mmCIF file of C-alpha atoms and ligand atoms in Angstrom:
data_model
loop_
_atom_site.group_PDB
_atom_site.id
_atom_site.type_symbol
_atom_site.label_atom_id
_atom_site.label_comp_id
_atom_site.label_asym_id
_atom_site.label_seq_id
_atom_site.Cartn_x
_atom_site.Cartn_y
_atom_site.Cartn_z
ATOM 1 C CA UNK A 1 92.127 61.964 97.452
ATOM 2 C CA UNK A 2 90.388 59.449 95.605
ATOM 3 C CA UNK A 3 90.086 58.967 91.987
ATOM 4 C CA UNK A 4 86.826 60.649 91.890
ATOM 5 C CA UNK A 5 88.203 63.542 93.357
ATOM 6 C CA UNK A 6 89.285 66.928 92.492
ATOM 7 C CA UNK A 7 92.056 67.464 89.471
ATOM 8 C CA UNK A 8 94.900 69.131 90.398
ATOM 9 C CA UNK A 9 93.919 71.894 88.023
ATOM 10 C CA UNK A 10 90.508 72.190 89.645
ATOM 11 C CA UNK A 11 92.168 72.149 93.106
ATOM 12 C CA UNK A 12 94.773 74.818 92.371
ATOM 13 C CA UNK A 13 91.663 76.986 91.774
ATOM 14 C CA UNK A 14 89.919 76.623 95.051
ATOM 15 C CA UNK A 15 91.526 76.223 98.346
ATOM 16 C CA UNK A 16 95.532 75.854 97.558
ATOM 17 C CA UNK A 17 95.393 79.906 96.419
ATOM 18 C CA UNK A 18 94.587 80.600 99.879
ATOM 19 C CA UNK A 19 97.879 78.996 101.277
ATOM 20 C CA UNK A 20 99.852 81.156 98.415
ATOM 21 C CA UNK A 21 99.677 84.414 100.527
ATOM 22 C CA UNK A 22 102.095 82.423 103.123
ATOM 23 C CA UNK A 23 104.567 81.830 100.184
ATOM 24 C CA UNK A 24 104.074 85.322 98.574
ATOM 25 C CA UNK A 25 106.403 86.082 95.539
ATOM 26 C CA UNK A 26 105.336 86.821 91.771
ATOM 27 C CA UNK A 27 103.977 83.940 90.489
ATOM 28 C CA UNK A 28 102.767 82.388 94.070
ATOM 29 C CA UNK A 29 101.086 85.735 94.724
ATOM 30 C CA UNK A 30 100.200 85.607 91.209
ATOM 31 C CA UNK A 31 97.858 82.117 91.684
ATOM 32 C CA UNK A 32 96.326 83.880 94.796
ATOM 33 C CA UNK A 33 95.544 87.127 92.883
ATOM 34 C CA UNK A 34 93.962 85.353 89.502
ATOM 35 C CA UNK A 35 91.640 83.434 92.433
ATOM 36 C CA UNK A 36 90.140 86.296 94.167
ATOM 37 C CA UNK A 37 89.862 87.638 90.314
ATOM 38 C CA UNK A 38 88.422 84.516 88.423
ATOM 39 C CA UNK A 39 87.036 86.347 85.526
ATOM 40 C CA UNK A 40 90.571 88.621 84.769
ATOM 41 C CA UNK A 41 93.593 86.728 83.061
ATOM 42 C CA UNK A 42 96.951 86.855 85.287
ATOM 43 C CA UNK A 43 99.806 87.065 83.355
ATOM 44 C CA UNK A 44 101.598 85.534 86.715
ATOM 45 C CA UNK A 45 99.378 82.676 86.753
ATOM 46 C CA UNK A 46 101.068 79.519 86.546
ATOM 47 C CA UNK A 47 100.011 77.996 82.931
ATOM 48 C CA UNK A 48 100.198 74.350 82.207
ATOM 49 C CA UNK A 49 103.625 73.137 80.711
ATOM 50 C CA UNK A 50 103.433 73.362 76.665
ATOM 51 C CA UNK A 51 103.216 69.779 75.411
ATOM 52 C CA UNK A 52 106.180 70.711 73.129
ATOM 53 C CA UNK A 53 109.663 72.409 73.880
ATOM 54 C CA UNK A 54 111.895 72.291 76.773
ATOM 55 C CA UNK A 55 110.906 74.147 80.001
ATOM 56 C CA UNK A 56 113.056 74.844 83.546
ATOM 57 C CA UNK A 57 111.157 75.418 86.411
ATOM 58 C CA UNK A 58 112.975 76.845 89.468
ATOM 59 C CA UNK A 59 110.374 74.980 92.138
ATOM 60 C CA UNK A 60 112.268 76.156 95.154
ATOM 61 C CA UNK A 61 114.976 78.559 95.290
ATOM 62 C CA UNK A 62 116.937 78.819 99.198
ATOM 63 C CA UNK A 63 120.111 76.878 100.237
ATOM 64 C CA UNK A 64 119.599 75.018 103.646
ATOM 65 C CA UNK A 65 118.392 73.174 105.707
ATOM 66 C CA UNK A 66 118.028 76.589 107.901
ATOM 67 C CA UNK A 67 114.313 77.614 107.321
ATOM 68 C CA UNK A 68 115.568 81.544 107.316
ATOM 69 C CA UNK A 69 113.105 83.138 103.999
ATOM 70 C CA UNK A 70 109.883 82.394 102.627
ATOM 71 C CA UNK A 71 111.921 80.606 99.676
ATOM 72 C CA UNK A 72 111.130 76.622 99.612
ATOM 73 C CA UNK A 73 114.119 74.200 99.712
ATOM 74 C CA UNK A 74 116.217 73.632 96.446
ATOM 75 C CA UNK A 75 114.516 71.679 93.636
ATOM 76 C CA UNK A 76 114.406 72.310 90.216
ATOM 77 C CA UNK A 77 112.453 70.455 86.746
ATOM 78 C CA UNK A 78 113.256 70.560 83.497
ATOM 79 C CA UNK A 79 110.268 69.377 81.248
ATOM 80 C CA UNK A 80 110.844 68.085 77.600
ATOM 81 C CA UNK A 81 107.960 68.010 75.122
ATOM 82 C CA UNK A 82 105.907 66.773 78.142
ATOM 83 C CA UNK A 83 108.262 64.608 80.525
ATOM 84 C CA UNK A 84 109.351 65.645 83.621
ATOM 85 C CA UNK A 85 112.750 65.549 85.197
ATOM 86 C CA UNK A 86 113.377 66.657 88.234
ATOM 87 C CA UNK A 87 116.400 68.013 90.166
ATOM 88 C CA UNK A 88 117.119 67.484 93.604
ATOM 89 C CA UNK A 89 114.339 67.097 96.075
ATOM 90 C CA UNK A 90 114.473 70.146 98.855
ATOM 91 C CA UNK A 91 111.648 71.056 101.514
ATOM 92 C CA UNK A 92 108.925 72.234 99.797
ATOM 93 C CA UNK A 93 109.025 69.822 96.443
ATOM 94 C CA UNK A 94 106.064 68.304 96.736
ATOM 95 C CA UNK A 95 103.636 71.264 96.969
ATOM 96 C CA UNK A 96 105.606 73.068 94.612
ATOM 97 C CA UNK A 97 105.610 70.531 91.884
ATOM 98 C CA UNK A 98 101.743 70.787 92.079
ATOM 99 C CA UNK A 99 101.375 74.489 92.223
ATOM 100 C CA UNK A 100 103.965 74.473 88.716
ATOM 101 C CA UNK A 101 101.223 71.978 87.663
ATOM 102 C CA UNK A 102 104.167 69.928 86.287
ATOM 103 C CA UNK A 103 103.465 66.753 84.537
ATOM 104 C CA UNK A 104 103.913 63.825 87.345
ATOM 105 C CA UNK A 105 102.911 61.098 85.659
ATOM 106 C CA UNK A 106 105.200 61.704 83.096
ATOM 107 C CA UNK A 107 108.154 61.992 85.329
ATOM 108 C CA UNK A 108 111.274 59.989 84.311
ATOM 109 C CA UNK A 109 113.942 60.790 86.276
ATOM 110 C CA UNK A 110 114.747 62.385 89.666
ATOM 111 C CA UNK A 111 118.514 63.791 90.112
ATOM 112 C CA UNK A 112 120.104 63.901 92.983
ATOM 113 C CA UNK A 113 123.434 66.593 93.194
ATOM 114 C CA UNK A 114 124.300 65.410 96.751
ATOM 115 C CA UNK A 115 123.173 64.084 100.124
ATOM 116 C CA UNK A 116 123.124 67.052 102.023
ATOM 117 C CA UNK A 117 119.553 66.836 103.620
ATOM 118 C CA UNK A 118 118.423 70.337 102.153
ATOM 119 C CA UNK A 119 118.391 68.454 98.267
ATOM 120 C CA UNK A 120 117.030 65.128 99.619
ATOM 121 C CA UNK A 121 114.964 65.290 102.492
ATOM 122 C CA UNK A 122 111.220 65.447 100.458
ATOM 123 C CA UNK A 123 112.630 62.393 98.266
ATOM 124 C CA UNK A 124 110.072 60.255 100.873
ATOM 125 C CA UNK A 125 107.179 62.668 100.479
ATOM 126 C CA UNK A 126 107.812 62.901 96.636
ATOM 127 C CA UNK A 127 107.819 58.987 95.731
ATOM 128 C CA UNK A 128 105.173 58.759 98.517
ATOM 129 C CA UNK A 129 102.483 61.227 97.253
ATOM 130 C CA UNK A 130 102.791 61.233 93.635
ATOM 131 C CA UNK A 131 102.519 57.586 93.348
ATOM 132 C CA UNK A 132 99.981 55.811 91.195
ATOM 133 C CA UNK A 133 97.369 56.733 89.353
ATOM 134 C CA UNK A 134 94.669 57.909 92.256
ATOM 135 C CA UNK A 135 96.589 61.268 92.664
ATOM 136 C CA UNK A 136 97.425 62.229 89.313
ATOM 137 C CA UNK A 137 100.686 60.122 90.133
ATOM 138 C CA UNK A 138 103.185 58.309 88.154
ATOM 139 C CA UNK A 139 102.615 54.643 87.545
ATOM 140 C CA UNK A 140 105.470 53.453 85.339
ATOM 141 C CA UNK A 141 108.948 53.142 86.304
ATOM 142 C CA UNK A 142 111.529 55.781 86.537
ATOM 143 C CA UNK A 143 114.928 56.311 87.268
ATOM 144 C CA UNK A 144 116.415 58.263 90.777
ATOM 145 C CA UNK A 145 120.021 58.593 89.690
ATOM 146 C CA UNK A 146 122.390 60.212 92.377
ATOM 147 C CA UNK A 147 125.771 59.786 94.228
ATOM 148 C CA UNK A 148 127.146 56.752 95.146
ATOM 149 C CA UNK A 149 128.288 56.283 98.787
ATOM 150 C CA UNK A 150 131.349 58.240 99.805
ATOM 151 C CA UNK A 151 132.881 55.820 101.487
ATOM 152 C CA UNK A 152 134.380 57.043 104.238
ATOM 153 C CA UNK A 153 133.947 60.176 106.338
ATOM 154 C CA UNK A 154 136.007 63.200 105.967
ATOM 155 C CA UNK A 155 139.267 62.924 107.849
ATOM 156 C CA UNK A 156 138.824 63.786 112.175
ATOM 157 C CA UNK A 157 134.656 63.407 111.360
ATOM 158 C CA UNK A 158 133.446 60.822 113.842
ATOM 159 C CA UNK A 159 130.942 58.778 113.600
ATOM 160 C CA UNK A 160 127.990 59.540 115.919
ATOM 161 C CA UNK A 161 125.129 57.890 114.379
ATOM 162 C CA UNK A 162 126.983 54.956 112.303
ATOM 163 C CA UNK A 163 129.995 54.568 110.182
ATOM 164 C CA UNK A 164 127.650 54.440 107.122
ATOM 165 C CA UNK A 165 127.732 56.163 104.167
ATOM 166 C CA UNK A 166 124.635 55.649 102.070
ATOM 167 C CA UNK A 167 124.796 56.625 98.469
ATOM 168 C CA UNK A 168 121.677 56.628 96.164
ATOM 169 C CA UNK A 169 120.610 53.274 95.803
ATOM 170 C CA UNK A 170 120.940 52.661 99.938
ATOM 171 C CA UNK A 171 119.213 55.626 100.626
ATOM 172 C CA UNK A 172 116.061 54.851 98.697
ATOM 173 C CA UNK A 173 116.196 50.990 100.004
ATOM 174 C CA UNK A 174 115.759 52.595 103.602
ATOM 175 C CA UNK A 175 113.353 54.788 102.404
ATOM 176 C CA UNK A 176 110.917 52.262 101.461
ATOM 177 C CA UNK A 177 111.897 49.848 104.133
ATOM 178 C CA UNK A 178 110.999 52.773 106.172
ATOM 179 C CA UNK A 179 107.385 52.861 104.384
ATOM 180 C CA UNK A 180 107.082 49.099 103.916
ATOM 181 C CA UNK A 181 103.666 49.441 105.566
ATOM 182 C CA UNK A 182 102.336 52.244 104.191
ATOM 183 C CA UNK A 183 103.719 51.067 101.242
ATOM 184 C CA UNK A 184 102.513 47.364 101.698
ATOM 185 C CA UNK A 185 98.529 48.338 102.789
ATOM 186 C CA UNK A 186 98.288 50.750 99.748
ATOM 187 C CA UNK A 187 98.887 48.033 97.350
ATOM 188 C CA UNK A 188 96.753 45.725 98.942
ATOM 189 C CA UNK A 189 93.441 48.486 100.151
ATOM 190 C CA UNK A 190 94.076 50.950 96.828
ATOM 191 C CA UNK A 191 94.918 48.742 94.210
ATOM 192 C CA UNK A 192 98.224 51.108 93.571
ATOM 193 C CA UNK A 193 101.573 49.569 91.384
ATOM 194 C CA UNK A 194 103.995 48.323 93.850
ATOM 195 C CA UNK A 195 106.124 51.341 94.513
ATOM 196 C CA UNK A 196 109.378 49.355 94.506
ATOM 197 C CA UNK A 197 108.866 48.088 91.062
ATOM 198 C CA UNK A 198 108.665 52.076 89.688
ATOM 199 C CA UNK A 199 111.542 53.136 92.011
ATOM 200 C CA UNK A 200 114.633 52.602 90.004
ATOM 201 C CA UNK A 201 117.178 53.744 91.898
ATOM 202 C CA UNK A 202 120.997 53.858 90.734
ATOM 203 C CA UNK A 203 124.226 55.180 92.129
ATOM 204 C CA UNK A 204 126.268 57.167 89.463
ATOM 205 C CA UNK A 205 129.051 56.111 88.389
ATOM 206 C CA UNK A 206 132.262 57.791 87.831
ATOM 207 C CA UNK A 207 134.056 56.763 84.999
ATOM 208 C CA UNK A 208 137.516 55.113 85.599
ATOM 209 C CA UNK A 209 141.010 56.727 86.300
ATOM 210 C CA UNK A 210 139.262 59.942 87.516
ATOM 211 C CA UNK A 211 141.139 59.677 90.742
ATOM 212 C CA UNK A 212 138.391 61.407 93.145
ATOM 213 C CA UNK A 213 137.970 60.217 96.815
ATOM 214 C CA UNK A 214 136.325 61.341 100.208
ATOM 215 C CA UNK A 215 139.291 62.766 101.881
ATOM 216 C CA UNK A 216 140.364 64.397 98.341
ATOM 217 C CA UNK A 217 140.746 65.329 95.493
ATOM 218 C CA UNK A 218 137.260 65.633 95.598
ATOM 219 C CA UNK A 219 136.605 67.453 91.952
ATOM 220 C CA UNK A 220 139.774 66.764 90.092
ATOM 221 C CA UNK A 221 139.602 68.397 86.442
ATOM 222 C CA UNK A 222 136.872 66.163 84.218
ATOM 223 C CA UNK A 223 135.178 66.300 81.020
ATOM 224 C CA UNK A 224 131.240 65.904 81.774
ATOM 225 C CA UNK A 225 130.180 62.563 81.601
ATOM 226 C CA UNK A 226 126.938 60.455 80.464
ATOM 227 C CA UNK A 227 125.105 59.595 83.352
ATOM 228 C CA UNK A 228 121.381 59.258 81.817
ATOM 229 C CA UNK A 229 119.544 59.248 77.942
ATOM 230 C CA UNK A 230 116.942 58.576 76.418
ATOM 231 C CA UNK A 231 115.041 59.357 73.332
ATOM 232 C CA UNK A 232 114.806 63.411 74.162
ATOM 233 C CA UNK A 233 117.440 63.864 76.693
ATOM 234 C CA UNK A 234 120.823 63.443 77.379
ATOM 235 C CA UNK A 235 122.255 64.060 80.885
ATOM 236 C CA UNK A 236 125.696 64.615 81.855
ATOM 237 C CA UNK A 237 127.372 65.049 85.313
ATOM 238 C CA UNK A 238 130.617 66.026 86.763
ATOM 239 C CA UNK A 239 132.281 66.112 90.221
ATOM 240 C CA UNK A 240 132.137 69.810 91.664
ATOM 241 C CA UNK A 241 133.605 71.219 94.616
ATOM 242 C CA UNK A 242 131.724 71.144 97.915
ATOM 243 C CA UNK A 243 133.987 70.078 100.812
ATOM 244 C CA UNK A 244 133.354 67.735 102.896
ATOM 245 C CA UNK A 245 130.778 66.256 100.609
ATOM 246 C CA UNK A 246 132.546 63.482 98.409
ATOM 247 C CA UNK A 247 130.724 62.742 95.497
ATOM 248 C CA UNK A 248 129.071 65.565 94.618
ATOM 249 C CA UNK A 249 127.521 66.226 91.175
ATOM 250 C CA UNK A 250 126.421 69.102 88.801
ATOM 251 C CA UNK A 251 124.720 68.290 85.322
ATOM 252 C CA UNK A 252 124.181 69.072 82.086
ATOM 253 C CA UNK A 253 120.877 68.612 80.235
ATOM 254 C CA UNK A 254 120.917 68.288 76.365
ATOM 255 C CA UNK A 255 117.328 68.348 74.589
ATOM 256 C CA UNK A 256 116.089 68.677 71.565
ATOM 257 C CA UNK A 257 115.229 72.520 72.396
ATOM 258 C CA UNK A 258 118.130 73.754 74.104
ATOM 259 C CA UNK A 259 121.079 72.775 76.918
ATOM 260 C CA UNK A 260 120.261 73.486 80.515
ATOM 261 C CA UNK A 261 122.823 72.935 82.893
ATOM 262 C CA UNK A 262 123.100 72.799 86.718
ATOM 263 C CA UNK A 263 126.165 73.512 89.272
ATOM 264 C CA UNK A 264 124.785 71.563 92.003
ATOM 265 C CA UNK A 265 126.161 73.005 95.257
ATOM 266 C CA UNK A 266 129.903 73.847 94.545
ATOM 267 C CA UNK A 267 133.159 76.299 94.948
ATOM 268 C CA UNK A 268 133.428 77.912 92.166
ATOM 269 C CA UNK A 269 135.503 75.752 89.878
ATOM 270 C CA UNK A 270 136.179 74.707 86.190
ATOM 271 C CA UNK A 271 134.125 71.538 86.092
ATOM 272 C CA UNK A 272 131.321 73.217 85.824
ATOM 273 C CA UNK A 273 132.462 75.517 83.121
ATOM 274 C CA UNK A 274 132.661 72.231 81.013
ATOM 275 C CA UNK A 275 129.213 71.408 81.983
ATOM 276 C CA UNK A 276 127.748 74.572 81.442
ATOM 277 C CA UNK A 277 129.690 75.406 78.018
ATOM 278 C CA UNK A 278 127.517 76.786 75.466
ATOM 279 C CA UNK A 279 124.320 75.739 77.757
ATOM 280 C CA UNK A 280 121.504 77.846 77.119
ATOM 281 C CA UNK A 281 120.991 78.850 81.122
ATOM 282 C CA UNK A 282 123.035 78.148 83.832
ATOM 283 C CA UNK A 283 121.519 77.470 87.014
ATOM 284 C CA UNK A 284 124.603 78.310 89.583
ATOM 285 C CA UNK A 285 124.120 78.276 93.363
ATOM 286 C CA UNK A 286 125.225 81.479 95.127
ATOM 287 C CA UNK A 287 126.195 82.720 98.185
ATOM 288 C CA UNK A 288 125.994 86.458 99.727
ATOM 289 C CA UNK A 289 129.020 86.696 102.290
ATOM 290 C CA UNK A 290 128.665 89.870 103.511
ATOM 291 C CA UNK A 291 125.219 88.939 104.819
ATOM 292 C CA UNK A 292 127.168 86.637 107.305
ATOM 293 C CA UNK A 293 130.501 88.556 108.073
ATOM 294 C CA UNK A 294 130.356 90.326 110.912
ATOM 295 C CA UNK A 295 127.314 88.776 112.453
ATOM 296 C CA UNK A 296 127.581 87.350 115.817
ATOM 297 C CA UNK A 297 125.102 84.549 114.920
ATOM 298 C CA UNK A 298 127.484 82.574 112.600
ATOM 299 C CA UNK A 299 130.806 81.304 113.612
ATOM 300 C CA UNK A 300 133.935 82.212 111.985
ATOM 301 C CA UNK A 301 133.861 78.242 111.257
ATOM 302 C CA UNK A 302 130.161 78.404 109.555
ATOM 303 C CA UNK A 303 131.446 80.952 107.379
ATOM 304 C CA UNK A 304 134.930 79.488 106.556
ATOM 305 C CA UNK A 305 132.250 76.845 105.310
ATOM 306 C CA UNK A 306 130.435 79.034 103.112
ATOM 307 C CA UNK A 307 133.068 80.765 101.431
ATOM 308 C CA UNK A 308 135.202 76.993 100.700
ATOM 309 C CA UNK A 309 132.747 75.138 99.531
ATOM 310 C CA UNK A 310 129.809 77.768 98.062
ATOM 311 C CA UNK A 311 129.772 80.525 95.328
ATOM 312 C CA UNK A 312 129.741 84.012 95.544
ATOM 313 C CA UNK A 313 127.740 85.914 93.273
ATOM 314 C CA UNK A 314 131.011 87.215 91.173
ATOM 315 C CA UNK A 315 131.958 83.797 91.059
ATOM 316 C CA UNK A 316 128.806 82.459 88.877
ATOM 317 C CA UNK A 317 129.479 85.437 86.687
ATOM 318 C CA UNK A 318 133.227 84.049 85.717
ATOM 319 C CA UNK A 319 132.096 80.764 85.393
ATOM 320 C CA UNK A 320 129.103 82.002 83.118
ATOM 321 C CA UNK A 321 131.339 84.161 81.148
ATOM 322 C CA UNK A 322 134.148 81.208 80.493
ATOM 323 C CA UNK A 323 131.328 79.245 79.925
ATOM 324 C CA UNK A 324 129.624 80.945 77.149
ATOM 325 C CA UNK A 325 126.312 80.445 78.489
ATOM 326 C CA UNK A 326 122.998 82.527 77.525
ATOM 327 C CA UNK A 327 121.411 83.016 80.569
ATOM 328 C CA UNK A 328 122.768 82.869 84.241
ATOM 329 C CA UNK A 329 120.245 82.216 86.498
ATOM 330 C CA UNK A 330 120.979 81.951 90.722
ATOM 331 C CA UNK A 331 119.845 79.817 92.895
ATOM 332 C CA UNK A 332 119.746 77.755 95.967
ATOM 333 C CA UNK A 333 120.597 81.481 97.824
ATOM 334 C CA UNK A 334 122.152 81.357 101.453
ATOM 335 C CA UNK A 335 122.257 84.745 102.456
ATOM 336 C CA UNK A 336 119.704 87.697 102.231
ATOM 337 C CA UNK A 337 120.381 90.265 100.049
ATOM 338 C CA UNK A 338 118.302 92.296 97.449
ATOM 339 C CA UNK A 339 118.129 91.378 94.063
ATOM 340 C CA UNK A 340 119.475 93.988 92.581
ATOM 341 C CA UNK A 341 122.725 93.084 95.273
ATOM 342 C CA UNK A 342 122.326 89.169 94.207
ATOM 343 C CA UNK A 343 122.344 90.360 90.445
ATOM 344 C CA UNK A 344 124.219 93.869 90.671
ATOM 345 C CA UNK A 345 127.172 91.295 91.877
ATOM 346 C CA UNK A 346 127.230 88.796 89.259
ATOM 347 C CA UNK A 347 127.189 91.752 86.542
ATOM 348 C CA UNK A 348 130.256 93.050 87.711
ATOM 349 C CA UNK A 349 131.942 89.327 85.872
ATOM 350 C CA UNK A 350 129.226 88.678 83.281
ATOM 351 C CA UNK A 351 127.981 90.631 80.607
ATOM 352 C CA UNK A 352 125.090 88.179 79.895
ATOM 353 C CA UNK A 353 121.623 88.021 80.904
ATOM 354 C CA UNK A 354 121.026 87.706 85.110
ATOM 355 C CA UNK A 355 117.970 86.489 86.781
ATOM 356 C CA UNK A 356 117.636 85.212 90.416
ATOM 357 C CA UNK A 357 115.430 82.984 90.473
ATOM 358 C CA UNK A 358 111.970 83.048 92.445
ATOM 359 C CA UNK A 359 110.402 79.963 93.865
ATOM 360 C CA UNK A 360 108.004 78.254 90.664
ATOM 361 C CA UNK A 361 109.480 80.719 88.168
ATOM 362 C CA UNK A 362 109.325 79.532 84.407
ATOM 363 C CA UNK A 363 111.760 79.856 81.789
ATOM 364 C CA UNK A 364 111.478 78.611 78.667
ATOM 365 C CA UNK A 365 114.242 77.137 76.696
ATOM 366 C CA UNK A 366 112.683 77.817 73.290
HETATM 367 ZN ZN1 ZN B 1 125.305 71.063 100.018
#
């Protein structure tokens, strides 16, 4: 696209309604539906992102990597009186960041939970095709805060492409050594920013004494910490529970407008009733068990997996009720089940509002 080219508000209009029927769902069927009916407001439309207040938008909604639902990978934004922050970085990020017509040039931060590939693997795309100015990009520097290396791998693991464990900061190094010509012609043939110099990649760090390592404790007790602020937001993390992955982080945003917070993937475990305490909406992961039990396609081991190191629906409910929060919202969903099964559970722990979430679904914070 060049700089002459379509908006992305012009283009949403045309041809990228037409590749909404493969998504379906409300508001992807809803873009498709206010297309082939130009002239009638949709309700389900997807609306540009009010200049003014805070905003979550759940951009893709399944756990991973399986591709097993029509869902898009896990990714999440939260938008504060116009500036974007985004939450891991799941298949699907890119497109769906358009289609929520979310603000990239205003982006200032990407979080990262954890390096399981389902929350990183469209980091490349989403650095490589929202950068600079020719599409609608960002073109100042921003931060891409996320684990550290673990260190080592879990105990018996064995090493079978290298020893390495690359945290946040490694990880986005290879990424655009991986590009470097791509990245290098671009600068030279399209007059873009160099990419490294808006990159700013960090590995969080935990504060000291926590006592945390890769072959355990890996989420020992801790009060939420600073990890990122600036003049509307302050972000928080916390180690969760998600064996074998060592460090791996939920957060806590704190706007102006309201407190969003975010379990990461995660047991279900007190740390992230501290981050989620008082929050506005929760946005837990969850898991559907019975989906799995019993079914000859998953190993008894697959599922001992599942049920150590993910949530079950009652699960989010308890730590939303201890919590306090407003609104529980699920996602990143392994398992099929119906909503009202995905919800129906939950309600049996938590008196509160329930929602699960659908991919590009909007909730304002106030
Ligand atoms: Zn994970």
């Amino acid at each position: 696209m060049t700089a002459g080219g379509p908006t992305r508000r012009s283009f949403l209009g045309g041809s990228l309604a037409v590749g909404a029927a493969v998504a379906g769902g409300g508001v992807l069927g809803g873009v498709l539906g206010g297309a082939a009916r130009a002239s009638t407001p949709d309700p389900d439309e997807p609306q540009p992102i009010p200049a003014t207040g805070t905003v979550l938008v759940t951009l893709g909604t399944a756990a991973g990597p399986a591709v097993r639902s029509p869902r898009r990978g896990i990714a999440s934004a939260v938008v504060v009186d116009g500036h974007l922050y985004l939450v891991d970085c799941g298949l699907g990020v890119v497109r769906q960041a358009v289609e929520a017509l979310l603000p990239m040039s205003e982006l200032r931060a990407v979080l990262l939970t954890h390096m399981h590939s389902d929350h990183t693997a469209e980091l490349p795309g989403l650095l490589l095709f929202n950068w600079g100015a020719p599409v609608d990009g960002f073109t100042r520097p921003f931060r891409v805060l996320g684990p550290g290396g673990a260190g080592a791998l879990p105990e018996g693991a064995e090493a079978v492409v290298t020893p390495a464990t690359p945290g946040t900061e490694d990880t986005v190094a290879a990424l655009l050594a991986a590009y470097a010509y791509d990245v290098n012609i671009r600068v030279y043939d399209e007059a873009r920013p160099p990419l490294p110099d808006l990159v700013v990649a960090e590995d969080i760090a935990l504060p000291a004494g926590v006592g945390a390592g890769p072959r355990g404790p890996l989420a020992p007790p801790m009060a939420p910490f600073l990890v990122y602020e600036d003049e509307r937001v302050r972000i928080l993390a916390a180690l969760v529970d998600h064996p074998p992955v060592y460090p791996s982080y939920g957060f806590r945003f704190e706007t102006p407008h309201g407190v969003v917070a975010f379990s990461g993937d995660t047991a279900e475990h007190a740390n992230v009733v501290e981050l989620a305490r008082g929050a506005d909406v929760l946005v837990h992961e969850a898991v559907y068990l019975d989906f799995y039990r019993g079914n000859p396609d998953y190993p008894d081991e697959f599922i001992d997996h599942l049920a150590e190191s993910h949530t079950e629906p009652e699960g989010t409910g308890r730590v939303a009720a201890a919590a306090g929060v407003g609104h529980l919202v699920l996602s990143h969903l392994a398992g099929v089940a119906t909503d009202e099964q995905w919800a129906g559970a939950a309600r049996t722990t938590f008196d509160g509002p329930v929602t699960v979430a659908r991919d590009g679904q909007v909730f304002p914070i106030s």
